[in-house]
Tab-separated table of C-alpha atoms and ligand atoms in Angstrom:
chain	number	residue	atom	x	y	z
A	1	VAL	CA	101.990	88.875	128.374
A	2	ALA	CA	103.217	87.560	125.650
A	3	THR	CA	106.607	89.584	124.130
A	4	PRO	CA	105.085	90.548	120.843
A	5	THR	CA	106.751	88.541	117.633
A	6	GLN	CA	108.689	90.722	115.113
A	7	LEU	CA	107.062	90.812	111.780
A	8	PRO	CA	108.632	89.084	108.284
A	9	TYR	CA	107.779	92.369	106.573
A	10	TYR	CA	109.219	95.680	107.124
A	11	LEU	CA	108.682	99.151	104.975
A	12	ARG	CA	112.330	101.009	103.548
A	13	PRO	CA	112.169	103.759	100.566
A	14	MET	CA	110.668	101.745	97.038
A	15	ARG	CA	113.751	101.711	94.805
A	16	MET	CA	114.081	101.754	91.121
A	17	GLU	CA	115.078	98.181	91.493
A	18	ASP	CA	111.683	97.594	92.842
A	19	VAL	CA	109.626	98.601	89.976
A	20	ASP	CA	108.953	96.246	88.506
A	21	GLN	CA	106.931	94.894	90.869
A	22	ALA	CA	105.415	97.852	91.451
A	23	ASP	CA	104.302	97.149	87.911
A	24	GLU	CA	102.676	93.897	88.687
A	25	ILE	CA	101.138	95.142	92.056
A	26	GLU	CA	99.659	97.420	90.382
A	27	HIS	CA	97.738	95.356	87.481
A	28	GLU	CA	97.030	93.898	89.285
A	29	ALA	CA	94.721	96.070	91.772
A	30	PHE	CA	94.105	98.727	89.563
A	31	PRO	CA	93.286	96.468	86.360
A	32	THR	CA	91.840	99.009	83.988
A	33	LEU	CA	94.471	102.179	85.284
A	34	TYR	CA	95.068	103.363	81.650
A	35	PRO	CA	97.538	104.283	81.414
A	36	PRO	CA	99.754	102.591	83.857
A	37	THR	CA	101.732	104.333	86.555
A	38	ASN	CA	105.608	105.220	85.599
A	39	TYR	CA	107.224	104.403	88.685
A	40	ARG	CA	111.076	105.701	87.186
A	41	LYS	CA	109.161	108.734	86.630
A	42	GLU	CA	107.703	109.285	90.499
A	43	LEU	CA	110.846	108.228	91.948
A	44	ARG	CA	112.279	110.757	90.908
A	45	ASN	CA	109.251	113.337	91.667
A	46	ARG	CA	110.219	116.037	93.461
A	47	ILE	CA	107.028	115.846	95.455
A	48	ALA	CA	106.618	112.755	95.794
A	49	GLU	CA	107.688	109.774	98.432
A	50	TYR	CA	107.241	106.022	97.432
A	51	ILE	CA	107.340	103.660	100.295
A	52	ALA	CA	107.814	99.161	99.684
A	53	CYS	CA	106.626	97.215	101.810
A	54	VAL	CA	109.159	93.649	101.816
A	55	GLN	CA	108.904	90.280	102.941
A	56	ARG	CA	112.405	89.685	104.844
A	57	ASP	CA	112.285	85.319	104.318
A	58	ALA	CA	111.573	86.215	100.673
A	59	GLU	CA	113.594	86.195	97.409
A	60	VAL	CA	112.354	86.369	93.659
A	61	TRP	CA	115.034	85.837	90.655
A	62	VAL	CA	114.695	87.527	87.821
A	63	GLN	CA	116.193	87.319	84.904
A	64	LYS	CA	116.654	90.839	83.066
A	65	GLY	CA	117.274	90.815	79.636
A	66	THR	CA	120.117	89.431	77.922
A	67	LYS	CA	122.570	92.161	77.204
A	68	ARG	CA	125.159	92.267	74.207
A	69	SER	CA	129.211	93.422	74.972
A	70	TRP	CA	131.290	94.913	72.324
A	71	THR	CA	133.491	91.415	72.639
A	72	ASP	CA	130.391	89.467	72.282
A	73	LEU	CA	129.397	91.430	69.065
A	74	PHE	CA	133.151	91.280	67.845
A	75	ARG	CA	133.364	87.752	68.203
A	76	ARG	CA	130.149	87.018	66.577
A	77	ARG	CA	129.623	85.227	69.830
A	78	ARG	CA	126.028	84.461	70.704
A	79	PRO	CA	126.353	86.068	74.960
A	80	GLU	CA	125.980	84.901	77.598
A	81	PRO	CA	122.628	84.862	79.780
A	82	PRO	CA	123.147	86.977	82.663
A	83	GLU	CA	122.610	85.691	85.941
A	84	PRO	CA	118.964	85.841	87.606
A	85	ALA	CA	119.385	88.497	89.331
A	86	ARG	CA	117.913	88.275	93.182
A	87	GLU	CA	116.138	90.903	94.381
A	88	GLU	CA	113.764	90.845	97.792
A	89	LEU	CA	109.902	90.558	97.316
A	90	ILE	CA	107.647	93.791	97.698
A	91	VAL	CA	104.459	92.275	98.810
A	92	GLY	CA	102.796	96.192	99.234
A	93	PHE	CA	103.507	99.856	98.899
A	94	LEU	CA	102.073	103.319	99.012
A	95	GLY	CA	102.684	106.529	97.164
A	96	VAL	CA	101.857	109.879	98.789
A	97	TRP	CA	102.762	113.236	97.340
A	98	TYR	CA	103.053	116.253	99.195
A	99	MET	CA	101.646	119.763	97.919
A	100	GLY	CA	100.708	122.532	100.410
A	101	GLY	CA	100.784	120.602	103.872
A	102	GLU	CA	99.213	117.852	102.731
A	103	ALA	CA	100.274	114.428	102.506
A	104	HIS	CA	97.855	113.341	100.021
A	105	ILE	CA	97.944	109.585	98.919
A	106	VAL	CA	98.517	109.097	95.161
A	107	THR	CA	98.107	105.307	95.441
A	108	ILE	CA	98.009	101.639	97.847
A	109	ALA	CA	98.352	98.171	97.162
A	110	VAL	CA	99.257	94.787	98.215
A	111	ARG	CA	99.479	92.127	96.862
A	112	GLU	CA	96.784	90.155	96.094
A	113	SER	CA	98.162	86.502	97.505
A	114	HIS	CA	99.333	88.383	100.831
A	115	ARG	CA	95.795	90.770	101.568
A	116	ARG	CA	94.515	91.016	104.826
A	117	LYS	CA	97.356	90.143	106.865
A	118	GLY	CA	97.678	93.800	108.417
A	119	ILE	CA	100.016	95.044	105.212
A	120	GLY	CA	97.400	97.849	104.391
A	121	GLU	CA	97.520	98.624	107.916
A	122	LEU	CA	100.581	98.672	108.163
A	123	LEU	CA	101.336	101.112	105.233
A	124	MET	CA	99.061	103.518	106.518
A	125	ILE	CA	101.507	103.225	109.928
A	126	GLY	CA	103.573	104.153	107.684
A	127	ALA	CA	101.998	107.283	105.641
A	128	THR	CA	101.589	109.282	108.702
A	129	GLU	CA	104.770	108.646	110.907
A	130	MET	CA	105.801	109.830	106.927
A	131	ALA	CA	103.816	113.117	106.770
A	132	LEU	CA	104.816	113.616	110.636
A	133	LEU	CA	108.591	113.384	110.093
A	134	ARG	CA	107.706	115.632	106.656
A	135	GLU	CA	105.966	118.400	108.573
A	136	GLN	CA	102.238	117.917	107.085
A	137	GLN	CA	99.175	119.352	108.319
A	138	VAL	CA	96.765	116.209	107.470
A	139	LEU	CA	97.011	113.566	104.763
A	140	THR	CA	94.124	112.834	102.057
A	141	LEU	CA	93.258	111.058	99.405
A	142	GLU	CA	90.437	110.034	96.710
A	143	VAL	CA	88.386	106.602	96.463
A	144	ARG	CA	86.023	105.073	94.620
A	145	VAL	CA	82.543	105.424	96.768
A	146	SER	CA	82.169	101.377	96.168
A	147	ASN	CA	86.025	100.352	97.700
A	148	VAL	CA	84.944	100.560	100.656
A	149	ASN	CA	87.034	97.598	102.189
A	150	ALA	CA	89.790	100.293	101.079
A	151	GLN	CA	87.177	103.029	102.945
A	152	HIS	CA	87.270	100.705	105.711
A	153	LEU	CA	90.258	101.467	106.349
A	154	TYR	CA	91.088	104.584	105.885
A	155	ARG	CA	88.082	105.022	108.412
A	156	LYS	CA	90.386	102.354	110.788
A	157	TYR	CA	93.151	105.509	110.303
A	158	GLY	CA	91.675	108.592	110.903
A	159	PHE	CA	89.769	109.391	107.808
A	160	LYS	CA	86.853	111.118	107.629
A	161	ASP	CA	84.306	112.345	103.971
A	162	VAL	CA	85.049	116.000	102.944
A	163	GLY	CA	83.582	115.604	99.750
A	164	VAL	CA	82.289	113.836	96.460
A	165	ARG	CA	84.368	114.712	93.029
A	166	ARG	CA	81.635	113.326	90.199
A	167	ARG	CA	82.572	110.950	87.702
A	168	TYR	CA	86.653	111.483	89.200
A	169	TYR	CA	87.203	108.318	86.687
A	170	GLN	CA	87.061	108.064	84.010
A	171	ASP	CA	86.820	103.925	83.394
A	172	ASN	CA	83.066	103.680	84.049
A	173	ASP	CA	82.287	107.398	86.137
A	174	GLU	CA	82.650	106.551	88.901
A	175	ASP	CA	82.470	109.141	91.938
A	176	ALA	CA	85.861	109.521	93.933
A	177	LEU	CA	85.414	110.103	97.879
A	178	ILE	CA	87.596	112.236	98.938
A	179	MET	CA	88.633	111.754	102.539
A	180	SER	CA	91.281	113.623	105.281
A	181	THR	CA	92.064	113.276	108.286
A	182	ASP	CA	92.615	115.689	111.236
A	183	LYS	CA	95.031	117.921	112.293
A	184	LEU	CA	98.418	115.345	112.542
A	185	THR	CA	99.382	116.841	115.314
A	186	GLY	CA	96.042	117.168	117.038
A	187	ALA	CA	95.798	115.816	120.685
A	188	ASP	CA	93.071	113.809	118.750
A	189	HIS	CA	94.707	112.367	116.555
A	190	GLN	CA	98.335	111.547	118.149
A	191	ALA	CA	95.865	110.501	120.320
A	192	LEU	CA	93.932	107.570	118.520
A	193	PHE	CA	97.384	106.694	115.929
A	194	ALA	CA	99.126	105.858	119.815
A	195	ARG	CA	96.222	103.294	120.107
A	196	LEU	CA	96.375	102.376	116.031
A	197	LYS	CA	100.167	101.225	116.648
A	198	GLU	CA	99.343	99.572	120.056
A	199	GLN	CA	97.043	97.534	119.186
A	200	TYR	CA	99.033	96.581	115.171
A	201	THR	CA	101.725	95.394	118.098
A	202	GLU	CA	99.531	93.690	120.226
A	203	ARG	CA	97.731	91.864	116.842
A	204	HIS	CA	100.449	91.227	114.035
A	205	GLY	CA	103.383	92.011	116.063
A	206	ILE	CA	106.945	94.497	115.198
A	207	ALA	CA	108.127	95.602	112.488
A	208	GLU	CA	110.679	97.782	111.793
A	209	ARG	CA	110.652	100.998	109.548
A	210	VAL	CA	113.573	102.516	107.656
A	211	TYR	CA	112.260	106.409	106.157
A	212	LEU	CA	114.976	108.503	105.053
B	301	COA	C1	92.868	98.145	100.398
B	301	COA	C2	94.208	97.469	100.632
B	301	COA	C3	94.993	98.329	100.543
B	301	COA	C4	94.085	97.067	102.193
B	301	COA	O1	95.019	95.647	101.862
B	301	COA	P1	94.851	94.460	103.094
B	301	COA	O2	96.384	94.675	103.647
B	301	COA	O3	94.457	94.094	103.187
B	301	COA	O4	94.271	95.307	104.864
B	301	COA	P2	94.776	95.019	106.007
B	301	COA	O5	94.850	93.340	106.273
B	301	COA	O6	95.882	95.846	107.253
B	301	COA	O7	93.560	95.302	105.998
B	301	COA	C5	93.021	96.743	107.097
B	301	COA	C6	91.724	97.304	107.321
B	301	COA	O8	91.118	97.394	106.065
B	301	COA	C7	90.558	96.624	105.626
B	301	COA	N1	89.316	95.792	105.582
B	301	COA	C8	91.318	95.315	104.082
B	301	COA	N2	90.467	94.559	103.145
B	301	COA	C9	88.579	93.893	103.374
B	301	COA	C10	88.026	93.104	103.251
B	301	COA	N3	88.359	92.359	101.910
B	301	COA	N4	86.455	92.725	104.052
B	301	COA	C11	86.329	93.797	104.552
B	301	COA	N5	87.984	94.907	104.852
B	301	COA	C12	88.914	95.062	104.369
B	301	COA	C13	89.270	96.018	107.313
B	301	COA	O9	89.211	97.195	108.125
B	301	COA	C14	90.750	96.083	107.787
B	301	COA	O10	90.744	95.910	109.151
B	301	COA	P3	90.485	95.553	110.288
B	301	COA	O11	91.320	93.499	110.058
B	301	COA	O12	90.584	95.417	111.744
B	301	COA	O13	89.237	94.332	109.411
B	301	COA	C15	93.958	96.024	99.527
B	301	COA	O14	92.578	95.369	99.668
B	301	COA	C16	94.767	96.116	98.406
B	301	COA	O15	95.716	96.458	97.423
B	301	COA	N6	93.185	96.378	97.256
B	301	COA	C17	93.654	96.875	95.680
B	301	COA	C18	94.343	98.239	95.857
B	301	COA	C19	93.172	99.504	96.084
B	301	COA	O16	91.532	99.711	96.031
B	301	COA	N7	93.498	100.637	96.694
B	301	COA	C20	93.150	101.331	97.450
B	301	COA	C21	92.931	102.252	96.421
B	301	COA	S1	92.404	103.935	96.522
């Protein structure tokens, strides 16, 4: 039996310095979403928790806006452009709101360039592990009825259709499918989740997960 490889991706809590990339990924994944999500605010939201999937061997150089120091103003000189900052590459992220024992997935998105590599699945594994850690009963979410790819992913991770919210999405009056898992600590869900994690490791490799 071959030893599973170490994936170049890992999960960790999303941080303030990731917000620009989260905006970018959201804009790419949900171009009609208006207003866009205020991730700075969300990271301070006490019922919310966000996890980022980070690519280990990649870095992005970000040129933050120039800032004039008092000395610059005093000497009337042009400020030096700041050194570009090095940041980790965020390839996807997921957000959860904890409400009344339910972990509600409010967003999941993967960079278009990185789709179909198992990152969406890794984020679902993360959401399930976090919900269990936070002693939540079930995971729930809403998804556009037309978003069959995402529904596929959710069904794989034990979500079932529980209802419809008519004309939930305002951009095109589309209905939302409400989906929910069985009790996370129930024997059925535990067996399914154990199997899914095993299959994931076999197919993709081992991915480190760091939760707070
Ligand atoms: C949905 C999304 C998060 C999936 O991320 P991903 O990293 O590409 O997903 P994975 O590679 O982990 O695929 C996991 C499963 O999702 C399903 N899936 C994902 N993309 C699919 C596609 N293009 N066609 C069919 N099934 C697809 C499959 O069931 C797949 O399992 P499989 O590989 O065993 O067939 C990603 O497509 C995305 O960001 N979409 C835009 C945002 C969005 O729609 N979010 C959901 C809003 S509710």
